[in-house]
mmCIF file of C-alpha atoms and ligand atoms in Angstrom:
data_model
loop_
_atom_site.group_PDB
_atom_site.id
_atom_site.type_symbol
_atom_site.label_atom_id
_atom_site.label_comp_id
_atom_site.label_asym_id
_atom_site.label_seq_id
_atom_site.Cartn_x
_atom_site.Cartn_y
_atom_site.Cartn_z
ATOM 1 C CA MET A 233 -59.054 -19.817 52.016
ATOM 2 C CA ASN A 234 -55.387 -20.161 49.700
ATOM 3 C CA ALA A 235 -56.090 -17.109 47.485
ATOM 4 C CA LEU A 236 -54.936 -14.164 45.355
ATOM 5 C CA VAL A 237 -57.375 -11.573 45.774
ATOM 6 C CA ALA A 238 -58.277 -8.215 45.435
ATOM 7 C CA ASP A 239 -61.138 -6.598 46.504
ATOM 8 C CA GLY A 240 -62.450 -3.291 45.149
ATOM 9 C CA VAL A 241 -59.006 -2.068 43.772
ATOM 10 C CA VAL A 242 -58.685 1.395 42.386
ATOM 11 C CA THR A 243 -55.699 2.647 40.727
ATOM 12 C CA GLY A 244 -53.910 5.009 38.419
ATOM 13 C CA TYR A 245 -50.517 7.398 37.804
ATOM 14 C CA GLY A 246 -49.930 11.106 39.363
ATOM 15 C CA LYS A 247 -54.227 12.291 39.078
ATOM 16 C CA GLN A 248 -55.800 9.673 36.816
ATOM 17 C CA GLU A 249 -57.470 7.160 37.476
ATOM 18 C CA ILE A 250 -56.697 3.889 35.502
ATOM 19 C CA VAL A 251 -58.336 1.490 37.399
ATOM 20 C CA HIS A 252 -62.229 1.713 38.612
ATOM 21 C CA GLY A 253 -61.911 -0.559 41.999
ATOM 22 C CA ILE A 254 -62.170 -4.028 40.355
ATOM 23 C CA SER A 255 -62.782 -7.480 42.488
ATOM 24 C CA LEU A 256 -61.201 -10.754 41.318
ATOM 25 C CA ALA A 257 -59.508 -13.465 42.804
ATOM 26 C CA ALA A 258 -57.026 -16.465 41.969
ATOM 27 C CA GLU A 259 -56.447 -19.319 43.617
ATOM 28 C CA ALA A 260 -53.062 -21.914 43.812
ATOM 29 C CA GLY A 261 -52.734 -24.459 41.879
ATOM 30 C CA LYS A 262 -54.609 -22.577 39.036
ATOM 31 C CA ILE A 263 -54.529 -19.972 36.488
ATOM 32 C CA THR A 264 -56.358 -17.334 37.008
ATOM 33 C CA CYS A 265 -56.624 -14.743 32.841
ATOM 34 C CA ILE A 266 -56.970 -11.151 32.436
ATOM 35 C CA PHE A 267 -57.816 -10.606 29.033
ATOM 36 C CA GLY A 268 -58.853 -6.826 27.434
ATOM 37 C CA PRO A 269 -57.934 -4.974 24.190
ATOM 38 C CA ASN A 270 -55.802 -2.442 24.925
ATOM 39 C CA GLY A 271 -54.960 0.402 27.600
ATOM 40 C CA CYS A 272 -57.804 -1.290 29.279
ATOM 41 C CA GLY A 273 -54.947 -1.722 32.823
ATOM 42 C CA LYS A 274 -54.564 -4.661 32.614
ATOM 43 C CA SER A 275 -50.760 -4.116 33.961
ATOM 44 C CA THR A 276 -51.522 -1.254 35.814
ATOM 45 C CA LEU A 277 -54.208 -3.633 37.895
ATOM 46 C CA LEU A 278 -51.137 -6.671 37.730
ATOM 47 C CA LYS A 279 -49.135 -3.748 39.077
ATOM 48 C CA ALA A 280 -51.051 -2.892 42.501
ATOM 49 C CA VAL A 281 -51.394 -6.113 42.744
ATOM 50 C CA ALA A 282 -48.176 -6.930 42.889
ATOM 51 C CA GLY A 283 -47.332 -3.703 45.154
ATOM 52 C CA ALA A 284 -45.551 -2.082 42.137
ATOM 53 C CA LEU A 285 -48.504 0.610 41.518
ATOM 54 C CA PRO A 286 -49.846 2.560 44.988
ATOM 55 C CA VAL A 287 -53.215 0.598 45.828
ATOM 56 C CA TRP A 288 -55.770 4.345 46.080
ATOM 57 C CA ASN A 289 -58.710 1.881 47.094
ATOM 58 C CA GLY A 290 -59.635 -1.039 48.348
ATOM 59 C CA ASP A 291 -57.121 -4.504 48.815
ATOM 60 C CA VAL A 292 -55.177 -6.853 48.049
ATOM 61 C CA THR A 293 -54.924 -10.340 50.039
ATOM 62 C CA LEU A 294 -52.982 -12.946 49.704
ATOM 63 C CA GLY A 295 -54.816 -15.786 52.130
ATOM 64 C CA SER A 296 -54.969 -13.924 54.945
ATOM 65 C CA GLU A 297 -52.089 -11.024 54.873
ATOM 66 C CA LYS A 298 -53.353 -7.979 53.965
ATOM 67 C CA ILE A 299 -50.190 -7.158 51.137
ATOM 68 C CA SER A 300 -51.380 -3.980 49.525
ATOM 69 C CA ASN A 301 -49.657 -1.040 49.540
ATOM 70 C CA LEU A 302 -46.262 -3.532 51.492
ATOM 71 C CA PRO A 303 -43.043 -2.848 49.097
ATOM 72 C CA VAL A 304 -42.311 -5.008 46.754
ATOM 73 C CA HIS A 305 -39.574 -6.692 48.678
ATOM 74 C CA GLU A 306 -42.645 -7.725 51.261
ATOM 75 C CA VAL A 307 -45.171 -8.405 48.961
ATOM 76 C CA VAL A 308 -42.093 -10.963 47.325
ATOM 77 C CA ARG A 309 -41.333 -12.874 50.385
ATOM 78 C CA GLN A 310 -45.677 -12.807 51.332
ATOM 79 C CA GLY A 311 -44.527 -15.239 48.351
ATOM 80 C CA LEU A 312 -45.912 -13.130 45.350
ATOM 81 C CA VAL A 313 -43.770 -11.957 42.437
ATOM 82 C CA LEU A 314 -44.494 -10.209 38.941
ATOM 83 C CA MET A 315 -43.444 -10.846 35.778
ATOM 84 C CA PRO A 316 -43.609 -7.366 33.911
ATOM 85 C CA GLN A 317 -44.669 -7.409 30.517
ATOM 86 C CA GLY A 318 -41.915 -7.671 28.216
ATOM 87 C CA GLY A 319 -40.822 -10.139 30.003
ATOM 88 C CA GLY A 320 -38.288 -7.826 31.622
ATOM 89 C CA VAL A 321 -35.223 -9.807 31.539
ATOM 90 C CA PHE A 322 -31.933 -7.367 31.149
ATOM 91 C CA PRO A 323 -30.119 -8.696 27.828
ATOM 92 C CA ARG A 324 -26.915 -7.476 28.576
ATOM 93 C CA LEU A 325 -26.428 -9.202 31.490
ATOM 94 C CA SER A 326 -25.727 -13.131 31.627
ATOM 95 C CA VAL A 327 -28.486 -15.413 32.286
ATOM 96 C CA MET A 328 -27.412 -16.347 35.739
ATOM 97 C CA GLU A 329 -26.997 -13.017 36.786
ATOM 98 C CA ASN A 330 -30.518 -12.536 35.391
ATOM 99 C CA LEU A 331 -31.498 -15.446 37.640
ATOM 100 C CA ARG A 332 -29.272 -13.892 40.491
ATOM 101 C CA MET A 333 -31.771 -10.448 40.108
ATOM 102 C CA GLY A 334 -34.696 -13.358 40.979
ATOM 103 C CA GLY A 335 -33.564 -13.635 44.384
ATOM 104 C CA TYR A 336 -32.867 -9.884 45.402
ATOM 105 C CA ALA A 337 -35.172 -10.159 48.526
ATOM 106 C CA ILE A 338 -33.381 -12.609 49.752
ATOM 107 C CA ALA A 339 -30.679 -11.999 52.351
ATOM 108 C CA ASP A 340 -29.380 -15.297 52.179
ATOM 109 C CA ARG A 341 -27.183 -15.069 48.854
ATOM 110 C CA ARG A 342 -26.016 -19.209 49.427
ATOM 111 C CA LEU A 343 -29.550 -20.213 49.436
ATOM 112 C CA VAL A 344 -30.753 -18.384 46.124
ATOM 113 C CA GLU A 345 -27.453 -19.939 44.817
ATOM 114 C CA THR A 346 -28.649 -23.732 45.036
ATOM 115 C CA ARG A 347 -31.972 -22.540 44.125
ATOM 116 C CA ILE A 348 -30.723 -21.052 41.025
ATOM 117 C CA GLU A 349 -29.131 -24.526 40.754
ATOM 118 C CA SER A 350 -32.157 -26.771 40.747
ATOM 119 C CA LEU A 351 -34.326 -24.569 39.056
ATOM 120 C CA ILE A 352 -31.872 -23.933 35.732
ATOM 121 C CA ASP A 353 -31.761 -28.060 36.518
ATOM 122 C CA GLN A 354 -35.407 -27.871 35.014
ATOM 123 C CA TYR A 355 -34.394 -25.362 31.888
ATOM 124 C CA PRO A 356 -31.674 -27.218 29.938
ATOM 125 C CA SER A 357 -31.509 -24.771 27.417
ATOM 126 C CA LEU A 358 -30.920 -21.994 30.158
ATOM 127 C CA ALA A 359 -28.844 -24.266 32.080
ATOM 128 C CA ARG A 360 -26.675 -24.681 28.527
ATOM 129 C CA ARG A 361 -26.475 -20.643 27.916
ATOM 130 C CA ARG A 362 -25.550 -20.148 31.665
ATOM 131 C CA LYS A 363 -22.950 -17.133 30.554
ATOM 132 C CA ASN A 364 -24.011 -15.787 27.665
ATOM 133 C CA THR A 365 -26.120 -13.118 27.600
ATOM 134 C CA ALA A 366 -30.065 -13.143 28.242
ATOM 135 C CA GLY A 367 -30.242 -10.498 24.557
ATOM 136 C CA SER A 368 -28.178 -13.350 23.078
ATOM 137 C CA LEU A 369 -30.781 -15.848 23.596
ATOM 138 C CA SER A 370 -34.080 -16.679 21.940
ATOM 139 C CA GLY A 371 -37.633 -15.285 22.018
ATOM 140 C CA GLY A 372 -38.579 -18.536 23.781
ATOM 141 C CA GLU A 373 -36.038 -18.382 26.231
ATOM 142 C CA GLN A 374 -36.056 -15.274 26.872
ATOM 143 C CA ALA A 375 -39.292 -15.542 28.145
ATOM 144 C CA MET A 376 -38.087 -18.947 30.082
ATOM 145 C CA LEU A 377 -35.353 -16.697 31.496
ATOM 146 C CA ALA A 378 -38.127 -14.246 33.040
ATOM 147 C CA LEU A 379 -40.474 -17.115 34.636
ATOM 148 C CA ALA A 380 -37.472 -18.961 35.907
ATOM 149 C CA ARG A 381 -35.619 -15.588 37.212
ATOM 150 C CA ALA A 382 -39.478 -15.281 39.189
ATOM 151 C CA LEU A 383 -39.494 -18.692 40.199
ATOM 152 C CA VAL A 384 -36.323 -18.119 42.035
ATOM 153 C CA SER A 385 -38.199 -16.229 45.102
ATOM 154 C CA GLU A 386 -40.125 -19.681 45.425
ATOM 155 C CA PRO A 387 -42.917 -17.628 44.938
ATOM 156 C CA ARG A 388 -47.489 -19.227 45.371
ATOM 157 C CA PHE A 389 -48.404 -16.922 43.052
ATOM 158 C CA ILE A 390 -47.045 -15.357 40.208
ATOM 159 C CA LEU A 391 -48.947 -12.186 38.051
ATOM 160 C CA LEU A 392 -47.370 -12.999 34.469
ATOM 161 C CA ASP A 393 -48.054 -9.815 31.775
ATOM 162 C CA GLU A 394 -48.286 -11.223 28.872
ATOM 163 C CA PRO A 395 -46.363 -13.744 28.843
ATOM 164 C CA SER A 396 -45.813 -15.526 25.714
ATOM 165 C CA ALA A 397 -45.912 -12.355 23.373
ATOM 166 C CA GLY A 398 -44.146 -11.907 20.634
ATOM 167 C CA LEU A 399 -43.127 -15.503 20.254
ATOM 168 C CA SER A 400 -43.617 -17.801 16.769
ATOM 169 C CA PRO A 401 -47.469 -19.920 17.651
ATOM 170 C CA ALA A 402 -45.077 -22.622 18.194
ATOM 171 C CA MET A 403 -43.286 -21.217 21.301
ATOM 172 C CA VAL A 404 -46.691 -19.488 22.014
ATOM 173 C CA ILE A 405 -47.684 -23.228 22.405
ATOM 174 C CA GLU A 406 -44.544 -23.973 24.477
ATOM 175 C CA THR A 407 -44.659 -20.803 26.938
ATOM 176 C CA LEU A 408 -48.215 -21.328 27.835
ATOM 177 C CA GLU A 409 -47.775 -25.437 28.359
ATOM 178 C CA ARG A 410 -44.526 -24.693 30.654
ATOM 179 C CA ILE A 411 -46.876 -22.118 32.804
ATOM 180 C CA LYS A 412 -49.590 -24.945 32.888
ATOM 181 C CA VAL A 413 -46.582 -26.771 34.421
ATOM 182 C CA LEU A 414 -46.154 -24.472 37.662
ATOM 183 C CA THR A 415 -49.650 -25.090 39.124
ATOM 184 C CA ALA A 416 -49.527 -28.939 39.421
ATOM 185 C CA ARG A 417 -46.748 -27.703 42.663
ATOM 186 C CA GLY A 418 -49.677 -25.347 43.714
ATOM 187 C CA ILE A 419 -48.216 -21.589 42.261
ATOM 188 C CA GLY A 420 -50.710 -20.167 41.394
ATOM 189 C CA ILE A 421 -51.341 -18.088 38.197
ATOM 190 C CA LEU A 422 -52.745 -15.080 37.370
ATOM 191 C CA MET A 423 -52.086 -14.183 33.946
ATOM 192 C CA VAL A 424 -52.296 -11.193 31.306
ATOM 193 C CA GLU A 425 -52.855 -12.742 27.812
ATOM 194 C CA GLN A 426 -53.561 -10.887 24.261
ATOM 195 C CA ASN A 427 -52.987 -14.478 22.790
ATOM 196 C CA ILE A 428 -56.236 -15.525 23.694
ATOM 197 C CA ARG A 429 -57.323 -18.849 22.054
ATOM 198 C CA GLU A 430 -54.212 -20.784 23.028
ATOM 199 C CA ALA A 431 -54.801 -19.531 26.340
ATOM 200 C CA MET A 432 -58.769 -20.149 27.108
ATOM 201 C CA PRO A 433 -58.144 -23.862 26.760
ATOM 202 C CA ILE A 434 -55.564 -23.525 29.631
ATOM 203 C CA ALA A 435 -57.256 -20.898 31.742
ATOM 204 C CA ASP A 436 -59.836 -22.343 35.102
ATOM 205 C CA ARG A 437 -61.004 -19.143 35.500
ATOM 206 C CA LEU A 438 -60.757 -16.031 32.905
ATOM 207 C CA TYR A 439 -61.479 -11.584 33.732
ATOM 208 C CA ILE A 440 -62.223 -9.431 30.897
ATOM 209 C CA LEU A 441 -61.760 -6.002 31.100
ATOM 210 C CA ALA A 442 -62.372 -2.994 29.441
ATOM 211 C CA ALA A 443 -61.405 0.961 30.098
ATOM 212 C CA GLY A 444 -60.763 0.113 33.328
ATOM 213 C CA GLU A 445 -63.602 -1.762 34.566
ATOM 214 C CA LYS A 446 -64.351 -5.587 35.139
ATOM 215 C CA ARG A 447 -66.789 -6.541 32.444
ATOM 216 C CA PHE A 448 -66.923 -10.449 32.849
ATOM 217 C CA GLU A 449 -66.160 -12.975 34.764
ATOM 218 C CA GLY A 450 -66.488 -16.752 34.190
ATOM 219 C CA THR A 451 -64.771 -19.708 33.437
ATOM 220 C CA PRO A 452 -64.663 -20.036 29.649
ATOM 221 C CA GLY A 453 -67.317 -22.753 29.645
ATOM 222 C CA ASP A 454 -69.083 -19.445 30.267
ATOM 223 C CA VAL A 455 -67.814 -17.977 27.062
ATOM 224 C CA ARG A 456 -70.056 -19.098 24.550
ATOM 225 C CA ASP A 457 -68.228 -18.198 21.220
ATOM 226 C CA ASP A 458 -65.673 -15.696 19.423
ATOM 227 C CA ARG A 459 -68.899 -13.478 18.711
ATOM 228 C CA GLN A 460 -69.623 -13.177 22.474
ATOM 229 C CA LEU A 461 -66.272 -13.154 23.223
ATOM 230 C CA MET A 462 -65.773 -9.433 21.331
ATOM 231 C CA ASP A 463 -69.473 -7.745 22.314
ATOM 232 C CA ILE A 464 -67.953 -8.549 25.287
ATOM 233 C CA TYR A 465 -64.713 -6.711 24.387
ATOM 234 C CA MET A 466 -66.206 -3.863 22.646
ATOM 235 C CA GLY A 467 -68.816 -2.886 25.880
ATOM 236 C CA GLY A 468 -71.634 -4.316 25.523
ATOM 237 C CA ALA A 469 -73.659 -6.609 28.616
ATOM 238 C CA SER A 470 -72.034 -9.605 29.117
HETATM 239 N N1 ATP B 1190 -47.075 5.286 33.724
HETATM 240 C C1 ATP B 1190 -48.264 5.583 33.086
HETATM 241 N N2 ATP B 1190 -47.367 6.673 33.650
HETATM 242 C C2 ATP B 1190 -49.236 7.376 33.239
HETATM 243 N N3 ATP B 1190 -50.439 6.847 32.384
HETATM 244 C C3 ATP B 1190 -49.544 5.334 31.692
HETATM 245 C C4 ATP B 1190 -48.416 4.924 32.721
HETATM 246 N N4 ATP B 1190 -48.166 2.927 32.038
HETATM 247 C C5 ATP B 1190 -50.054 2.799 31.258
HETATM 248 N N5 ATP B 1190 -50.740 4.030 31.137
HETATM 249 C C6 ATP B 1190 -51.430 4.437 30.911
HETATM 250 O O1 ATP B 1190 -52.978 3.572 31.613
HETATM 251 C C7 ATP B 1190 -53.520 3.117 30.374
HETATM 252 C C8 ATP B 1190 -53.693 2.124 30.903
HETATM 253 O O2 ATP B 1190 -52.795 0.927 30.423
HETATM 254 P P1 ATP B 1190 -52.057 0.288 30.930
HETATM 255 O O3 ATP B 1190 -50.824 -0.462 30.486
HETATM 256 O O4 ATP B 1190 -52.710 -0.429 32.155
HETATM 257 O O5 ATP B 1190 -52.845 -1.583 29.513
HETATM 258 P P2 ATP B 1190 -53.172 -3.035 29.811
HETATM 259 O O6 ATP B 1190 -54.219 -2.901 29.308
HETATM 260 O O7 ATP B 1190 -51.921 -3.321 29.838
HETATM 261 O O8 ATP B 1190 -52.865 -2.509 27.411
HETATM 262 P P3 ATP B 1190 -51.824 -3.319 27.200
HETATM 263 O O9 ATP B 1190 -52.461 -4.482 26.601
HETATM 264 O O10 ATP B 1190 -51.720 -2.353 26.191
HETATM 265 O O11 ATP B 1190 -50.302 -3.751 27.229
HETATM 266 C C9 ATP B 1190 -53.937 3.412 29.079
HETATM 267 O O12 ATP B 1190 -54.467 4.744 28.894
HETATM 268 C C10 ATP B 1190 -51.894 4.133 29.585
HETATM 269 O O13 ATP B 1190 -51.603 4.876 28.767
HETATM 270 MG MG1 MG B 1191 -50.164 -4.053 29.333
#
């Protein structure tokens, strides 16, 4: 099956275990959302899946390949890329320079330039500002840049850590719509979101974490109402 699967992933920082054996699966061409309270380990889990943190126990597989504990550039070559929380764009670098960073794992620089040219055409407001510094872009444009940069490596799966954080309500919707469009190309999305109400309608599957553990998994249709959602958040039974 063409899926990204975490099986019993345990990870943390130093000696501190943060993620206590979480299993989840994200399918190609689908949006899988992760919700959960602040500090529950959502970003830590994404980083471990993306190879940015060691997996202490358990496995991560992409398709038929085991990718846990591969170096990040190898994970990128396998077709998985992480857009970190805050977007990770370099404010003092230009739009083009930021996009080139997205191709760092690709040795063929000409190929990177070709890909950027075809990508940037899909994002006209970036194309118009290619020489401007990323820091001079609006919040929505920076979110667009972070997403476009993640696409330079032509990933099969993208991990997005709060792609709509800090945006105006209208820009939240626009950003999530832009993400939804990617699934039509078969790209699988595994996304942490705090804007639950806006993310629910585009989610195919969702997971709720609390205190480093999985508390709920299902489809948006399985969530009866906000009260049930709150109960799960507060540590109640699913
Ligand atoms: N680099 C780090 N070193 C040590 N501890 C960390 C580090 N990053 C995060 N932590 C701790 O790990 C725990 C989980 O953090 P994490 O960032 O994964 O949470 P989160 O669910 O993504 O939260 P948020 O919703 O605020 O983004 C927290 O207790 C946090 O303090
Ligand atoms: Mg986080």
